[in-house]
Amino acid sequence: MNKREFLKKGAIAFIPAAAVFQVLMRQAEAGAAGAAGTAGSPTPGYEPRDHWYGMGIEVEKCIGCNRCAEACKAENDVPPEPFFFRTWVERYTVKQSGETEVECISVDPRGERKTQDEREVLRSFFVPKLCNHCAHAPCVQVCPVGATFTTADGVVLVDSTRCIGCRYCIQACPYGARFFNHRTNTADKCTFCYHRVIKGLLPACVEVCPTQARVFGDLRSKASRLVRFQRMNKINVLKPALNTEPKVYYAQLDGEVR
Amino acid sequence: MIAQVPSNLTELLRQIIGYIYPNEIEIHWSILIVVYPYLTGLVAGAFILASLVKVFNVKEVQPAYRLALLTALSFLLVAPFPLLLHLGHMERSFEIFLAPHLSSAMAMFGFVYAWYLMGILLLEIWFEYRRDLVVWGREHQPPLSWIYRALSLFSTDISEQAVAFDRKAVRMITIVGIPSAFLLHGYVGFIFGSIKANPWWSSVLMPIVFLMSAIVSGIALVLFLYMVITSMRNEPLDMKCLDKVASYLFYAVVVDFSLEALDFIHRLYQSEESVKILAQLISEKLFTNLVILQVLLGMLVPLAVLVAARTRRANPDLRKLLYFTSAILIQLGIFSTRWNVVIGGQLFSKSFRGLMAYKMEMTGLEGLATSLGLLIAPFVILFVLVRLLPAKRTGEAPVHPA
């Protein structure tokens, strides 16, 4: 076989092989997305590439009721212990002295509720926290087997069927958003309720928030609530200096919040 | 499946100082991950010491050359086990070789390790021992002779020409081996140093500090083993070799100490956002391990001892004692260094507002018992290797006393 013949035959074999490969890749992608969500398939015609999800949080609207953290635990079967959270709420108390006290209102190991002397308090507020679904996510970068990945619609997920449990991603997350799930022996974190979102539903925490402090939306759709939220508010993200490009956007975020 | 939540986590909630993110209560990288860089450090250090003989023709270190190579091999064989035992899914560990995620520093582990083990260390040992293996294969009775023949890969040629080729090969491999040893341990440092989320780890100096402390620990280990093994065999210690190795140890400790001091001063002077919590970390959690064990007992005292051994014109027996003491103290110090990096880096919250606690398991898979087992295992392997592959060359005159 001379070179010309080889190339011809190669091309004939290559084109169908490439087509098969493409179909397989698509199936694999769909499979990975399916494995990451707990249940269900997307709405017919759902095209991940058309979306780019994020969340807005209006700090002043949060009343610290903790419904979001509870709904998240119920919806996603998060371990019940008070140190495994996909989302949690922090209470900040900045005192007259300049000292800042923070507590996670979901964690209450001693069963006691702290009250502050009003005269000492300069300002106080609640900050809901969750995975920031960073566009430039350090957890995705460091995963040695690619089990943590970003979906085409911008959600950072963990494929628990591939995660080897090395916990490098937990170390790499600057926000403490990840934990180790001892049921699956893999890394775990907020999925933006991906299984709901692809069906056109809202994440559980957004759904239950009584004051609409959380706004979920698609940054690619000009009509989305999130884009409107970004238009109407001064926006900040957590730890911007780390260049992780978070997609959880905070309005009225205090400088004390880390 | 019922969740196997570590029972002590609830207890640890009470030991938090200040505020931590709720998910941070668990210390994810346990003592096993302290053992891992300690082991690879010993490998890299021992290999670099061995390389001095071949590349820079340091004749004095020749008596410890083979021992250094076998030490490196014994420790390298055990090095992946702490990592493996630590994984949530050990059965998926091969994924790191088959489907590595190329942007991950950790994914390179398989390649770096395999290259160093098979491309460098085994190859160098084979060429170094090939002639002797052939000779031993002829001298010994079966089944030992079979083992030697198999180890020599059934080569039989011990002509001058073949042996000259072996020597050349060893030299070439060593030349490639030095940067590879640097890579092996520098890379372990990079795994930590590249985590920008953690200010205790995130430092461009990390790979270099890891490397220098690796050299320190490796040299100290070979010094220790050379003294122990030679004494156990009732053979005289080669004082020229000891003095030379000890002097390398001295310089390595000086460089290592300077680098760590630079890192410390740099952080203090830059005084970034994290400086307060790191200061609190040192004073409240790491004072004994960092200030007393790592710096004072692990560095300054051995430095003083080594200086004393050099300047006071101490007699050989006293010198031996001083070298031996400093080698042990240095091991202690380097282990503390690894502890302070790995565990220390996980004892403060990334909110920079609080400190966590680490309670080491005793008997669990990630506990003290496993770690001790993993630290002892290389010595067992080394014991077998030294028996099987004696340091003395065939047809070589016995070592002269100093």
PDB file of N, CA, C and O in Angstrom, chain B residues 289-316:
ATOM      1  N   ASN B 289       5.660  21.522  68.424  1.00  0.00           N
ATOM      2  CA  ASN B 289       6.119  20.845  67.216  1.00  0.00           C
ATOM      3  C   ASN B 289       7.009  21.715  66.348  1.00  0.00           C
ATOM      4  O   ASN B 289       7.934  21.228  65.715  1.00  0.00           O
ATOM      5  N   LEU B 290       6.692  22.984  66.278  1.00  0.00           N
ATOM      6  CA  LEU B 290       7.415  23.854  65.353  1.00  0.00           C
ATOM      7  C   LEU B 290       8.639  24.467  66.017  1.00  0.00           C
ATOM      8  O   LEU B 290       9.763  24.333  65.532  1.00  0.00           O
ATOM      9  N   VAL B 291       8.425  25.132  67.133  1.00  0.00           N
ATOM     10  CA  VAL B 291       9.533  25.873  67.734  1.00  0.00           C
ATOM     11  C   VAL B 291      10.498  24.927  68.443  1.00  0.00           C
ATOM     12  O   VAL B 291      11.711  24.996  68.234  1.00  0.00           O
ATOM     13  N   ILE B 292       9.944  24.004  69.217  1.00  0.00           N
ATOM     14  CA  ILE B 292      10.841  23.153  70.011  1.00  0.00           C
ATOM     15  C   ILE B 292      11.372  21.973  69.198  1.00  0.00           C
ATOM     16  O   ILE B 292      12.577  21.809  69.051  1.00  0.00           O
ATOM     17  N   LEU B 293      10.449  21.172  68.626  1.00  0.00           N
ATOM     18  CA  LEU B 293      10.922  19.966  67.934  1.00  0.00           C
ATOM     19  C   LEU B 293      11.596  20.291  66.598  1.00  0.00           C
ATOM     20  O   LEU B 293      12.694  19.836  66.323  1.00  0.00           O
ATOM     21  N   GLN B 294      10.906  21.069  65.757  1.00  0.00           N
ATOM     22  CA  GLN B 294      11.439  21.287  64.403  1.00  0.00           C
ATOM     23  C   GLN B 294      12.666  22.200  64.411  1.00  0.00           C
ATOM     24  O   GLN B 294      13.709  21.855  63.866  1.00  0.00           O
ATOM     25  N   VAL B 295      12.542  23.359  65.033  1.00  0.00           N
ATOM     26  CA  VAL B 295      13.622  24.340  64.907  1.00  0.00           C
ATOM     27  C   VAL B 295      14.734  24.091  65.929  1.00  0.00           C
ATOM     28  O   VAL B 295      15.903  23.994  65.563  1.00  0.00           O
ATOM     29  N   LEU B 296      14.337  23.940  67.188  1.00  0.00           N
ATOM     30  CA  LEU B 296      15.373  23.852  68.222  1.00  0.00           C
ATOM     31  C   LEU B 296      16.050  22.477  68.215  1.00  0.00           C
ATOM     32  O   LEU B 296      17.249  22.365  67.935  1.00  0.00           O
ATOM     33  N   LEU B 297      15.263  21.425  68.478  1.00  0.00           N
ATOM     34  CA  LEU B 297      15.866  20.092  68.584  1.00  0.00           C
ATOM     35  C   LEU B 297      16.209  19.495  67.225  1.00  0.00           C
ATOM     36  O   LEU B 297      17.137  18.720  67.092  1.00  0.00           O
ATOM     37  N   GLY B 298      15.432  19.857  66.204  1.00  0.00           N
ATOM     38  CA  GLY B 298      15.628  19.242  64.897  1.00  0.00           C
ATOM     39  C   GLY B 298      16.631  19.960  64.024  1.00  0.00           C
ATOM     40  O   GLY B 298      17.079  19.419  63.014  1.00  0.00           O
ATOM     41  N   MET B 299      16.978  21.201  64.361  1.00  0.00           N
ATOM     42  CA  MET B 299      17.890  21.953  63.498  1.00  0.00           C
ATOM     43  C   MET B 299      19.041  22.596  64.258  1.00  0.00           C
ATOM     44  O   MET B 299      20.196  22.349  63.958  1.00  0.00           O
ATOM     45  N   LEU B 300      18.691  23.445  65.231  1.00  0.00           N
ATOM     46  CA  LEU B 300      19.751  24.226  65.873  1.00  0.00           C
ATOM     47  C   LEU B 300      20.680  23.344  66.714  1.00  0.00           C
ATOM     48  O   LEU B 300      21.902  23.470  66.626  1.00  0.00           O
ATOM     49  N   VAL B 301      20.097  22.426  67.488  1.00  0.00           N
ATOM     50  CA  VAL B 301      20.943  21.552  68.303  1.00  0.00           C
ATOM     51  C   VAL B 301      21.833  20.662  67.420  1.00  0.00           C
ATOM     52  O   VAL B 301      23.049  20.620  67.623  1.00  0.00           O
ATOM     53  N   PRO B 302      21.276  19.972  66.404  1.00  0.00           N
ATOM     54  CA  PRO B 302      22.154  19.174  65.542  1.00  0.00           C
ATOM     55  C   PRO B 302      23.228  20.023  64.860  1.00  0.00           C
ATOM     56  O   PRO B 302      24.358  19.568  64.697  1.00  0.00           O
ATOM     57  N   LEU B 303      22.868  21.248  64.475  1.00  0.00           N
ATOM     58  CA  LEU B 303      23.870  22.123  63.859  1.00  0.00           C
ATOM     59  C   LEU B 303      25.014  22.363  64.838  1.00  0.00           C
ATOM     60  O   LEU B 303      26.191  22.241  64.480  1.00  0.00           O
ATOM     61  N   ALA B 304      24.642  22.680  66.078  1.00  0.00           N
ATOM     62  CA  ALA B 304      25.662  22.936  67.096  1.00  0.00           C
ATOM     63  C   ALA B 304      26.507  21.686  67.317  1.00  0.00           C
ATOM     64  O   ALA B 304      27.740  21.765  67.414  1.00  0.00           O
ATOM     65  N   VAL B 305      25.842  20.530  67.357  1.00  0.00           N
ATOM     66  CA  VAL B 305      26.566  19.273  67.577  1.00  0.00           C
ATOM     67  C   VAL B 305      27.541  19.008  66.433  1.00  0.00           C
ATOM     68  O   VAL B 305      28.700  18.638  66.643  1.00  0.00           O
ATOM     69  N   LEU B 306      27.081  19.251  65.203  1.00  0.00           N
ATOM     70  CA  LEU B 306      27.948  19.007  64.039  1.00  0.00           C
ATOM     71  C   LEU B 306      29.128  19.974  64.036  1.00  0.00           C
ATOM     72  O   LEU B 306      30.244  19.602  63.683  1.00  0.00           O
ATOM     73  N   VAL B 307      28.855  21.204  64.427  1.00  0.00           N
ATOM     74  CA  VAL B 307      29.939  22.188  64.502  1.00  0.00           C
ATOM     75  C   VAL B 307      30.954  21.739  65.553  1.00  0.00           C
ATOM     76  O   VAL B 307      32.165  21.744  65.315  1.00  0.00           O
ATOM     77  N   ALA B 308      30.425  21.306  66.697  1.00  0.00           N
ATOM     78  CA  ALA B 308      31.306  20.856  67.774  1.00  0.00           C
ATOM     79  C   ALA B 308      32.177  19.697  67.305  1.00  0.00           C
ATOM     80  O   ALA B 308      33.382  19.657  67.571  1.00  0.00           O
ATOM     81  N   ALA B 309      31.556  18.775  66.564  1.00  0.00           N
ATOM     82  CA  ALA B 309      32.304  17.613  66.100  1.00  0.00           C
ATOM     83  C   ALA B 309      33.424  18.026  65.141  1.00  0.00           C
ATOM     84  O   ALA B 309      34.460  17.381  65.068  1.00  0.00           O
ATOM     85  N   ARG B 310      33.211  19.109  64.418  1.00  0.00           N
ATOM     86  CA  ARG B 310      34.210  19.524  63.428  1.00  0.00           C
ATOM     87  C   ARG B 310      35.315  20.369  64.051  1.00  0.00           C
ATOM     88  O   ARG B 310      36.481  20.227  63.688  1.00  0.00           O
ATOM     89  N   THR B 311      34.950  21.279  64.932  1.00  0.00           N
ATOM     90  CA  THR B 311      35.941  22.256  65.363  1.00  0.00           C
ATOM     91  C   THR B 311      36.753  21.798  66.571  1.00  0.00           C
ATOM     92  O   THR B 311      37.903  22.162  66.720  1.00  0.00           O
ATOM     93  N   ARG B 312      36.145  20.988  67.413  1.00  0.00           N
ATOM     94  CA  ARG B 312      36.843  20.639  68.649  1.00  0.00           C
ATOM     95  C   ARG B 312      37.903  19.561  68.449  1.00  0.00           C
ATOM     96  O   ARG B 312      38.502  19.096  69.412  1.00  0.00           O
ATOM     97  N   ARG B 313      38.083  19.145  67.220  1.00  0.00           N
ATOM     98  CA  ARG B 313      39.013  18.050  66.931  1.00  0.00           C
ATOM     99  C   ARG B 313      38.733  16.866  67.850  1.00  0.00           C
ATOM    100  O   ARG B 313      39.636  16.283  68.463  1.00  0.00           O
ATOM    101  N   ALA B 314      37.466  16.553  67.957  1.00  0.00           N
ATOM    102  CA  ALA B 314      37.050  15.459  68.826  1.00  0.00           C
ATOM    103  C   ALA B 314      37.659  14.155  68.331  1.00  0.00           C
ATOM    104  O   ALA B 314      37.878  13.986  67.125  1.00  0.00           O
ATOM    105  N   ASN B 315      37.912  13.253  69.256  1.00  0.00           N
ATOM    106  CA  ASN B 315      38.458  11.957  68.829  1.00  0.00           C
ATOM    107  C   ASN B 315      37.367  11.167  68.107  1.00  0.00           C
ATOM    108  O   ASN B 315      36.181  11.470  68.245  1.00  0.00           O
ATOM    109  N   PRO B 316      37.755  10.128  67.341  1.00  0.00           N
ATOM    110  CA  PRO B 316      36.775   9.424  66.507  1.00  0.00           C
ATOM    111  C   PRO B 316      35.571   8.901  67.275  1.00  0.00           C
ATOM    112  O   PRO B 316      34.444   9.016  66.795  1.00  0.00           O
TER     113      PRO B 316
END
